[in-house]
Amino acid sequence: MKFNPFWGAAALAFTAPTFAETSPPSYPAAAQGDGATVGGYNLSRWAEDWRVYRDPAKRDDFLDRLKYLPLDEDGDIYLTLSGEARARMNLTGNPQLIEGPEQRQDILRLVAGADLHVGEHLRFYGEIAHGQISGKNIGTPSGTFNNNFVYQQYFAEAKGRVGDIDLGVRYGRQEFTDGPNLLISQRDNNTIRFVLNGTRVWARTPVMRATLFDFETTDLGNGGLGDDVPDKNRRFSGVSAGFVVPQNWLGGSKLFFDPFFWRRRNRVGTWGGIVAPAVRYYAGARLWGDVGRLSLDWTLVHQYGEFQDRRIDAWQAFFAQTWKLGEEKNAPRVGVHVDYGSGGGGYDKGTLRNAYAPYGNNIYFSYGLFLTATNMIAIAPNISFTPTSKLRASFEYQFTWRDDRHDAVYRANYTPYIGTERVTGKDVAQLARAQLIYSIAPRLTLTARGEYLKAGDVMRKAGYVDSAFLGTWLSFRF
């Protein structure tokens, strides 16, 4: 399918409580594959529903007015405007785990979006972004960090209802996150988010859903609006499904079971310094939600296919669970996540066993982007709490090993640490991590992340050292 970009529409994925009593039942909004909405805001801005501001009494200021701008007398045609400004600084000691001068990144993100609703069945969405980076020892920035202007999203959507089935189709450039976050994500850590080009189709009932999709990734330039184009070398397609687990199975649980089957085709795949075509299939499932005070998020996926003329046979498993220490909404939580990405074959000629996420959350295993779930085993106990109504805090300590001692250790971008494939041992690193999020105002947030990586036996033998990372940023959204 040839991709022909045009300004487009956003899905109405989350229904405001004001309308819940009059709307027919549908698949739970938070589980539709568009991410979570907190305080009205979502990482994907088109997933927000601001119809509550149809009532002038609900508006507090001028910016609230921008969330619902009627264009006809009945208010069935209306426009929602959105924006974001994020100023960020990253400090990294011993970048790339190589002893040397520290790196400082001064980063700015600006985003503006417009969401046009034409009745109940048609929407058009467009989003433009600007990213810039300066600082010290930053090398040559990629288009995900430094981009004068980019059409970050533009798509059209049509939707309707037949009986108790919600149907929809979306075409254009869009964020797509219908799957486990560690496999597919918007990658909000980047200045310019990860977006794809193509078609998404879905059907939903109150208890089950399915999404079909076919996308090309985006090749981001550094210049103006004309150099961010669909990447013909990389294509991602498949089906993601979901089922509401009956609550009476576990005595009042709120769980979802999401199986998926995907295909990723890459004409320029790279392993062990070899560039060759690759086709990788993903067959897996995710179980997530709450059972009383227990929150869990479990994913298991088998990956198979071919790289050049070699067979792919890889696995990834992610098991995260937390326990709430009390009945209060903001009670502290303790937990642990155990994660596995198979390795082996990256530098051999037999079966390739290195796991590979299509475009997963690349800060989950390291804020400094030092590690990824390829040839990796990790165990990370953690605690999170809310000391005040405006402050959230979390702390974690991660132990990391490699799965195959004859394969390399890999960074978040899947680049190997050169030389690690030639040394013995399995101990990769230990990481201490902390995050603080302070809500200065409903639209203004201050975030700070700190991390210290202690290089393990494998890394030290290959000549790598410890590193410290500090990132802090101020975000304004409306």
Coordinates of C-alpha atoms in Angstrom, one line a residue:
M1 CA 0.0 0.0 0.0
K2 CA 1.4 3.4 -1.0
F3 CA 1.2 6.0 1.9
N4 CA -0.3 9.3 0.9
P5 CA -0.1 11.7 3.9
F6 CA -2.9 14.1 4.7
W7 CA -4.2 15.9 7.8
G8 CA -6.1 13.4 9.7
A9 CA -8.3 12.4 12.6
A10 CA -8.0 11.1 16.1
A11 CA -9.9 8.3 17.8
L12 CA -12.3 9.1 20.6
A13 CA -10.7 6.5 22.8
F14 CA -11.7 7.7 26.3
T15 CA -15.2 8.7 27.3
A16 CA -15.6 11.4 30.0
P17 CA -17.5 10.4 33.1
T18 CA -20.1 13.1 32.3
F19 CA -21.3 11.0 29.3
A20 CA -20.9 7.5 30.8
E21 CA -24.5 7.1 32.0
T22 CA -26.0 7.9 28.6
S23 CA -23.5 6.1 26.4
P24 CA -24.0 2.4 25.5
P25 CA -21.5 0.1 27.1
S26 CA -18.2 -0.4 25.2
Y27 CA -14.8 -2.0 25.8
P28 CA -13.2 -0.4 28.9
A29 CA -11.4 2.8 27.7
A30 CA -8.1 2.3 29.5
A31 CA -7.7 -1.1 27.8
Q32 CA -8.4 -0.1 24.2
G33 CA -4.7 0.1 23.4
D34 CA -4.3 3.8 23.4
G35 CA -2.6 4.2 26.8
A36 CA -3.8 5.6 30.1
T37 CA -5.5 8.9 30.6
V38 CA -4.7 10.7 33.9
G39 CA -6.4 14.0 34.9
G40 CA -7.8 14.2 31.4
Y41 CA -4.3 14.0 29.7
N42 CA -2.8 11.1 27.6
L43 CA 0.6 10.8 26.0
S44 CA -1.3 10.4 22.7
R45 CA -3.3 13.7 22.7
W46 CA -5.9 12.4 20.3
A47 CA -7.0 9.9 23.0
E48 CA -8.3 12.6 25.2
D49 CA -12.0 13.5 25.5
W50 CA -12.7 17.1 26.5
R51 CA -16.4 17.2 25.9
V52 CA -17.0 18.0 29.5
Y53 CA -16.1 21.6 28.6
R54 CA -19.2 21.8 26.4
D55 CA -20.6 23.1 29.7
P56 CA -19.2 26.7 30.3
A57 CA -19.6 26.2 34.1
K58 CA -16.9 23.4 34.0
R59 CA -14.3 25.8 32.5
D60 CA -11.8 27.4 34.8
D61 CA -9.8 29.6 32.4
F62 CA -9.1 30.5 28.8
L63 CA -7.1 27.3 28.1
D64 CA -10.1 25.2 29.1
R65 CA -12.1 27.1 26.4
L66 CA -9.5 25.9 23.8
K67 CA -10.4 22.3 24.5
Y68 CA -13.9 22.7 23.1
L69 CA -14.5 25.2 20.3
P70 CA -17.9 24.6 18.6
L71 CA -18.1 25.3 14.9
D72 CA -21.9 24.9 14.5
E73 CA -25.0 25.8 16.5
D74 CA -25.5 22.3 17.9
G75 CA -21.9 21.8 18.9
D76 CA -21.6 18.5 16.9
I77 CA -18.7 20.0 14.9
Y78 CA -16.0 21.2 17.3
L79 CA -12.3 21.7 17.5
T80 CA -9.9 20.7 20.3
L81 CA -6.5 22.4 20.5
S82 CA -3.6 21.0 22.4
G83 CA 0.0 21.9 23.1
E84 CA 3.2 21.0 25.0
A85 CA 6.4 22.7 25.9
R86 CA 9.2 20.6 27.6
A87 CA 12.6 22.0 28.6
R88 CA 15.0 19.3 29.7
M89 CA 18.6 18.8 30.7
N90 CA 20.5 15.4 30.8
L91 CA 23.9 14.9 32.5
T92 CA 25.7 11.7 31.9
G93 CA 29.1 10.8 33.4
N94 CA 31.3 8.5 31.3
P95 CA 28.9 8.4 28.3
Q96 CA 28.5 5.0 26.6
L97 CA 30.2 3.6 29.7
I98 CA 33.6 4.8 28.4
E99 CA 35.7 6.8 30.8
G100 CA 35.8 10.4 29.6
P101 CA 34.3 13.9 29.8
E102 CA 30.7 14.2 30.9
Q103 CA 27.9 14.8 28.4
R104 CA 25.3 17.5 28.9
Q105 CA 22.2 17.7 26.7
D106 CA 20.0 20.8 26.7
I107 CA 16.8 19.8 25.0
L108 CA 13.6 21.6 24.0
R109 CA 10.4 20.1 22.7
L110 CA 7.4 22.1 21.3
V111 CA 4.2 20.4 20.1
A112 CA 0.9 21.9 18.8
G113 CA -2.1 19.8 17.8
A114 CA -5.6 20.3 16.5
D115 CA -8.4 17.7 16.7
L116 CA -11.5 18.4 14.5
H117 CA -14.7 16.4 15.3
V118 CA -17.3 16.3 12.5
G119 CA -20.3 14.7 14.1
E120 CA -20.0 11.4 15.9
H121 CA -18.4 9.5 13.0
L122 CA -15.5 11.5 11.6
R123 CA -12.5 13.2 13.0
F124 CA -9.3 14.8 11.6
Y125 CA -6.2 15.3 13.7
G126 CA -2.9 17.0 13.0
E127 CA 0.2 17.6 15.2
I128 CA 3.4 19.5 14.5
A129 CA 6.5 19.3 16.6
H130 CA 9.9 21.1 17.0
G131 CA 12.9 19.6 18.7
Q132 CA 16.3 21.1 19.4
I133 CA 19.4 20.0 21.4
S134 CA 22.6 21.7 22.4
G135 CA 25.1 21.2 25.2
K136 CA 28.5 19.5 25.7
N137 CA 29.9 16.4 24.0
I138 CA 26.7 15.6 22.2
G139 CA 28.1 14.3 18.9
T140 CA 25.8 14.5 15.8
P141 CA 22.2 14.5 17.0
S142 CA 19.7 12.3 15.2
G143 CA 16.3 13.5 14.0
T144 CA 14.6 12.2 17.2
F145 CA 16.5 14.9 19.2
N146 CA 17.1 17.7 16.7
N147 CA 14.4 18.5 14.2
N148 CA 13.4 21.9 13.0
F149 CA 9.8 20.9 12.3
V150 CA 8.1 17.6 11.7
Y151 CA 4.5 16.6 10.9
Q152 CA 4.5 14.4 14.0
Q153 CA 1.0 13.1 13.4
Y154 CA -1.7 13.6 10.7
F155 CA -4.5 11.2 10.1
A156 CA -8.2 10.8 9.5
E157 CA -10.6 8.5 11.2
A158 CA -14.1 7.2 10.6
K159 CA -16.1 5.2 13.2
G160 CA -19.5 3.9 13.9
R161 CA -21.5 1.3 15.8
V162 CA -23.4 -1.8 14.6
G163 CA -25.4 -3.3 17.4
D164 CA -23.0 -3.6 20.4
I165 CA -19.9 -3.5 18.1
D166 CA -17.8 -0.3 17.8
L167 CA -16.0 -0.2 14.4
G168 CA -13.3 2.2 13.3
V169 CA -10.6 2.9 10.7
R170 CA -7.7 5.3 10.9
Y171 CA -5.3 6.2 8.1
G172 CA -2.2 8.4 8.2
R173 CA 0.8 9.1 10.4
Q174 CA 0.0 8.1 13.9
E175 CA 1.3 6.8 17.3
F176 CA 0.5 3.1 17.8
T177 CA 0.8 1.5 21.2
D178 CA -1.7 -1.3 21.1
G179 CA 0.5 -3.9 22.8
P180 CA 2.8 -4.3 25.8
N181 CA 4.7 -1.1 26.6
L182 CA 8.1 -2.9 26.6
L183 CA 7.5 -4.0 23.0
I184 CA 5.8 -1.0 21.4
S185 CA 5.7 2.6 22.8
Q186 CA 5.5 6.2 21.8
R187 CA 9.1 6.6 23.3
D188 CA 8.2 9.8 25.1
N189 CA 11.8 10.0 26.3
N190 CA 12.8 11.1 22.8
T191 CA 12.2 14.7 21.8
I192 CA 10.3 13.7 18.7
R193 CA 8.1 10.7 19.3
F194 CA 8.0 7.4 17.5
V195 CA 5.3 7.5 14.8
L196 CA 4.2 5.2 12.0
N197 CA 2.5 5.6 8.6
G198 CA -0.4 3.5 7.5
T199 CA -3.8 2.0 8.5
R200 CA -5.3 0.8 11.8
V201 CA -8.7 -0.9 11.8
W202 CA -10.6 -2.1 15.0
A203 CA -13.7 -3.7 16.3
R204 CA -14.8 -3.7 19.9
T205 CA -17.6 -5.1 22.0
P206 CA -18.0 -4.6 25.8
V207 CA -15.9 -7.7 26.5
M208 CA -13.6 -8.3 23.5
R209 CA -11.8 -6.3 20.9
A210 CA -9.4 -6.7 17.9
T211 CA -7.1 -4.3 16.0
L212 CA -5.6 -4.9 12.6
F213 CA -2.7 -2.7 11.4
D214 CA -0.2 -2.2 8.6
F215 CA 2.5 0.5 9.0
E216 CA 5.8 1.8 7.7
T217 CA 8.1 3.4 10.2
T218 CA 9.2 7.1 9.8
D219 CA 12.7 8.2 8.7
L220 CA 13.3 11.4 10.6
G221 CA 15.5 14.2 9.1
N222 CA 16.9 17.2 10.9
G223 CA 15.4 20.0 8.8
G224 CA 12.0 21.3 7.9
L225 CA 8.6 19.7 7.2
G226 CA 9.6 17.9 4.1
D227 CA 12.4 15.5 5.2
D228 CA 10.5 13.2 7.6
V229 CA 9.3 10.5 5.3
P230 CA 8.0 6.9 5.5
D231 CA 10.8 4.4 5.7
K232 CA 10.3 1.8 2.9
N233 CA 12.8 -0.5 4.5
R234 CA 10.9 -1.2 7.7
R235 CA 7.3 -2.4 7.9
F236 CA 5.2 -3.5 10.9
S237 CA 1.9 -5.2 10.7
G238 CA -0.3 -7.6 12.6
V239 CA -3.2 -8.0 14.9
S240 CA -3.7 -7.1 18.6
A241 CA -6.7 -8.4 20.5
G242 CA -8.1 -8.1 24.0
F243 CA -10.5 -9.8 26.4
V244 CA -12.0 -8.7 29.7
V245 CA -11.3 -11.4 32.2
P246 CA -14.6 -12.2 34.1
Q247 CA -14.4 -10.6 37.5
N248 CA -15.8 -13.6 39.4
W249 CA -12.9 -15.8 38.3
L250 CA -10.7 -14.3 40.9
G251 CA -13.2 -12.7 43.3
G252 CA -13.5 -9.2 42.1
S253 CA -10.5 -8.8 39.8
K254 CA -10.1 -6.2 37.0
L255 CA -7.9 -8.1 34.5
F256 CA -7.4 -8.0 30.8
F257 CA -5.9 -10.7 28.5
D258 CA -4.3 -9.4 25.3
P259 CA -3.0 -11.9 22.7
F260 CA -1.1 -10.6 19.7
F261 CA 0.5 -11.7 16.5
W262 CA 2.8 -9.3 14.6
R263 CA 5.3 -9.3 11.7
R264 CA 8.3 -6.9 11.4
R265 CA 10.1 -6.8 8.0
N266 CA 13.4 -5.0 7.9
R267 CA 15.5 -4.9 4.7
V268 CA 18.6 -3.5 6.6
G269 CA 18.7 -5.6 9.8
T270 CA 22.0 -5.7 11.6
W271 CA 23.6 -8.3 13.9
G272 CA 27.2 -8.9 14.5
G273 CA 28.2 -6.2 12.0
I274 CA 26.3 -8.0 9.2
V275 CA 23.5 -6.0 7.4
A276 CA 20.9 -8.2 5.7
P277 CA 17.1 -8.5 5.2
A278 CA 15.1 -9.9 8.2
V279 CA 11.6 -11.0 8.9
R280 CA 10.6 -11.5 12.5
Y281 CA 7.3 -12.8 13.8
Y282 CA 5.9 -12.1 17.3
A283 CA 3.4 -14.5 18.9
G284 CA 2.6 -13.6 22.4
A285 CA 0.1 -12.5 25.1
R286 CA -0.1 -10.0 27.9
L287 CA -2.1 -10.4 31.2
W288 CA -2.5 -7.2 33.2
G289 CA -4.7 -5.4 35.7
D290 CA -5.6 -5.6 39.4
V291 CA -6.5 -8.4 41.8
G292 CA -7.4 -6.7 45.0
R293 CA -4.2 -4.9 46.2
L294 CA -2.1 -6.7 43.7
S295 CA -1.3 -5.1 40.3
L296 CA 0.4 -7.2 37.7
D297 CA 1.6 -6.8 34.1
W298 CA 2.9 -10.1 32.5
T299 CA 4.0 -10.6 28.9
L300 CA 5.4 -13.6 27.2
V301 CA 6.4 -13.6 23.5
H302 CA 8.1 -16.0 21.1
Q303 CA 9.9 -14.5 18.1
Y304 CA 10.8 -16.4 15.0
G305 CA 11.6 -15.9 11.4
E306 CA 14.8 -15.4 9.3
F307 CA 17.8 -13.1 9.3
Q308 CA 19.6 -13.4 5.9
D309 CA 19.5 -17.2 5.6
R310 CA 19.6 -17.9 9.3
R311 CA 16.7 -19.0 11.5
I312 CA 15.5 -16.7 14.3
D313 CA 14.3 -18.3 17.5
A314 CA 14.1 -15.9 20.4
W315 CA 12.0 -15.2 23.6
Q316 CA 11.1 -12.3 25.8
A317 CA 9.3 -12.4 29.1
F318 CA 8.4 -9.5 31.4
F319 CA 6.8 -10.0 34.8
A320 CA 6.0 -6.9 36.8
Q321 CA 3.9 -6.9 40.0
T322 CA 3.3 -4.5 42.9
W323 CA 1.4 -4.8 46.2
K324 CA -0.4 -1.8 47.7
L325 CA 0.3 -1.4 51.4
G326 CA -3.1 -0.2 52.4
E327 CA -6.6 0.6 51.2
E328 CA -6.1 4.3 50.5
K329 CA -5.8 5.4 46.9
N330 CA -2.3 6.8 47.4
A331 CA -1.0 4.0 49.7
P332 CA 2.7 3.0 49.1
R333 CA 3.4 0.1 46.7
V334 CA 6.2 -2.4 46.9
G335 CA 7.1 -4.6 43.9
V336 CA 9.5 -6.4 41.7
H337 CA 9.9 -6.8 38.0
V338 CA 11.7 -9.8 36.5
D339 CA 12.6 -9.5 32.8
Y340 CA 14.2 -11.8 30.2
G341 CA 15.4 -11.3 26.6
S342 CA 17.2 -14.2 25.0
G343 CA 20.6 -13.9 23.5
G344 CA 23.0 -15.9 21.3
G345 CA 24.0 -16.1 17.7
G346 CA 24.7 -12.4 17.2
Y347 CA 28.4 -13.2 16.3
D348 CA 27.8 -16.8 15.1
K349 CA 26.4 -18.4 11.9
G350 CA 23.8 -20.6 13.4
T351 CA 20.4 -19.8 14.8
L352 CA 19.9 -16.2 15.9
R353 CA 18.5 -16.1 19.4
N354 CA 18.8 -12.4 20.1
A355 CA 15.4 -11.0 21.1
Y356 CA 14.3 -7.7 19.6
A357 CA 11.4 -5.4 20.5
P358 CA 9.8 -3.6 17.6
Y359 CA 10.0 -0.2 19.3
G360 CA 9.7 -0.7 23.0
N361 CA 10.0 1.6 26.0
N362 CA 13.7 2.3 25.9
I363 CA 14.1 3.7 29.4
Y364 CA 12.6 0.8 31.4
F365 CA 15.9 -0.9 32.0
S366 CA 18.1 2.2 32.2
Y367 CA 17.3 5.9 32.3
G368 CA 20.7 6.5 30.6
L369 CA 19.7 4.0 27.8
F370 CA 22.6 1.8 28.7
L371 CA 20.7 -1.5 28.5
T372 CA 17.9 -3.3 26.6
A373 CA 16.1 -6.6 26.8
T374 CA 18.4 -8.4 24.4
N375 CA 20.7 -11.1 25.8
M376 CA 19.6 -9.9 29.2
I377 CA 18.2 -11.1 32.5
A378 CA 17.1 -8.5 35.1
I379 CA 15.6 -8.5 38.6
A380 CA 14.5 -5.1 40.0
P381 CA 12.8 -4.7 43.4
N382 CA 11.1 -1.3 43.8
I383 CA 9.0 0.9 45.9
S384 CA 6.7 3.9 45.0
F385 CA 4.8 6.3 47.2
T386 CA 3.1 9.6 47.3
P387 CA 4.4 11.7 50.3
T388 CA 2.1 14.6 49.4
S389 CA -0.8 15.1 47.1
K390 CA 1.5 16.7 44.5
L391 CA 4.6 14.6 44.8
R392 CA 5.2 11.0 43.5
A393 CA 8.4 9.1 44.2
S394 CA 9.8 5.7 43.1
F395 CA 13.0 3.9 43.9
E396 CA 14.5 0.8 42.3
Y397 CA 17.6 -1.4 42.4
Q398 CA 18.2 -3.6 39.3
F399 CA 20.5 -6.6 39.0
T400 CA 21.4 -7.4 35.4
W401 CA 23.1 -10.4 33.8
R402 CA 23.4 -11.6 30.2
D403 CA 21.7 -14.7 29.0
D404 CA 24.4 -16.0 26.6
R405 CA 28.0 -15.5 27.7
H406 CA 29.2 -15.8 24.1
D407 CA 27.1 -12.9 22.8
A408 CA 27.5 -9.2 23.4
V409 CA 25.8 -6.8 25.9
Y410 CA 23.5 -4.4 24.0
R411 CA 22.5 -0.8 24.5
A412 CA 18.9 0.5 24.1
N413 CA 19.4 1.1 20.4
Y414 CA 20.6 -2.5 20.0
T415 CA 24.2 -1.5 19.4
P416 CA 26.6 -4.0 21.0
Y417 CA 29.2 -3.0 23.5
I418 CA 32.3 -3.9 21.4
G419 CA 34.4 -6.5 23.0
T420 CA 31.8 -7.9 25.5
E421 CA 31.3 -10.9 23.1
R422 CA 34.9 -11.9 23.7
V423 CA 35.0 -11.9 27.5
T424 CA 33.8 -14.5 30.0
G425 CA 31.2 -14.2 32.7
K426 CA 27.5 -13.2 33.0
D427 CA 27.4 -10.3 35.5
V428 CA 26.6 -7.1 33.5
A429 CA 25.7 -4.4 35.9
Q430 CA 23.7 -3.2 38.9
L431 CA 21.6 0.0 38.7
A432 CA 20.2 2.2 41.4
R433 CA 17.4 4.4 40.1
A434 CA 15.1 7.1 41.5
Q435 CA 12.3 9.2 40.0
L436 CA 10.4 12.2 41.5
I437 CA 7.4 13.9 39.8
Y438 CA 6.1 17.1 41.3
S439 CA 2.8 18.6 40.0
I440 CA 3.3 22.3 40.3
A441 CA -0.1 23.0 38.8
P442 CA -2.6 20.9 36.8
R443 CA -0.8 21.7 33.6
L444 CA 2.8 22.1 34.9
T445 CA 5.0 19.2 36.0
L446 CA 8.6 18.9 37.2
T447 CA 10.3 15.5 36.8
A448 CA 13.7 14.4 38.0
R449 CA 15.4 11.1 37.3
G450 CA 18.7 9.8 38.7
E451 CA 20.6 6.6 38.0
Y452 CA 23.9 5.1 38.9
L453 CA 25.2 2.1 36.9
K454 CA 27.9 0.0 38.5
A455 CA 29.7 -2.0 35.8
G456 CA 29.8 -5.7 36.4
D457 CA 32.5 -8.3 35.7
V458 CA 31.6 -8.6 32.0
M459 CA 31.7 -4.8 31.3
R460 CA 34.9 -4.3 33.3
K461 CA 36.8 -7.0 31.5
A462 CA 35.8 -5.4 28.2
G463 CA 37.1 -2.0 29.3
Y464 CA 33.8 -0.3 30.4
V465 CA 33.3 1.7 33.6
D466 CA 30.6 3.0 35.9
S467 CA 28.3 5.8 34.9
A468 CA 25.9 8.3 36.6
F469 CA 22.9 9.9 34.9
L470 CA 20.7 12.8 35.9
G471 CA 17.7 14.0 33.9
T472 CA 15.3 16.8 34.9
W473 CA 12.6 18.6 32.9
L474 CA 9.7 21.0 33.2
S475 CA 6.6 20.1 31.1
F476 CA 3.7 22.3 30.3
R477 CA 0.6 20.9 28.6
F478 CA -2.8 22.2 27.7

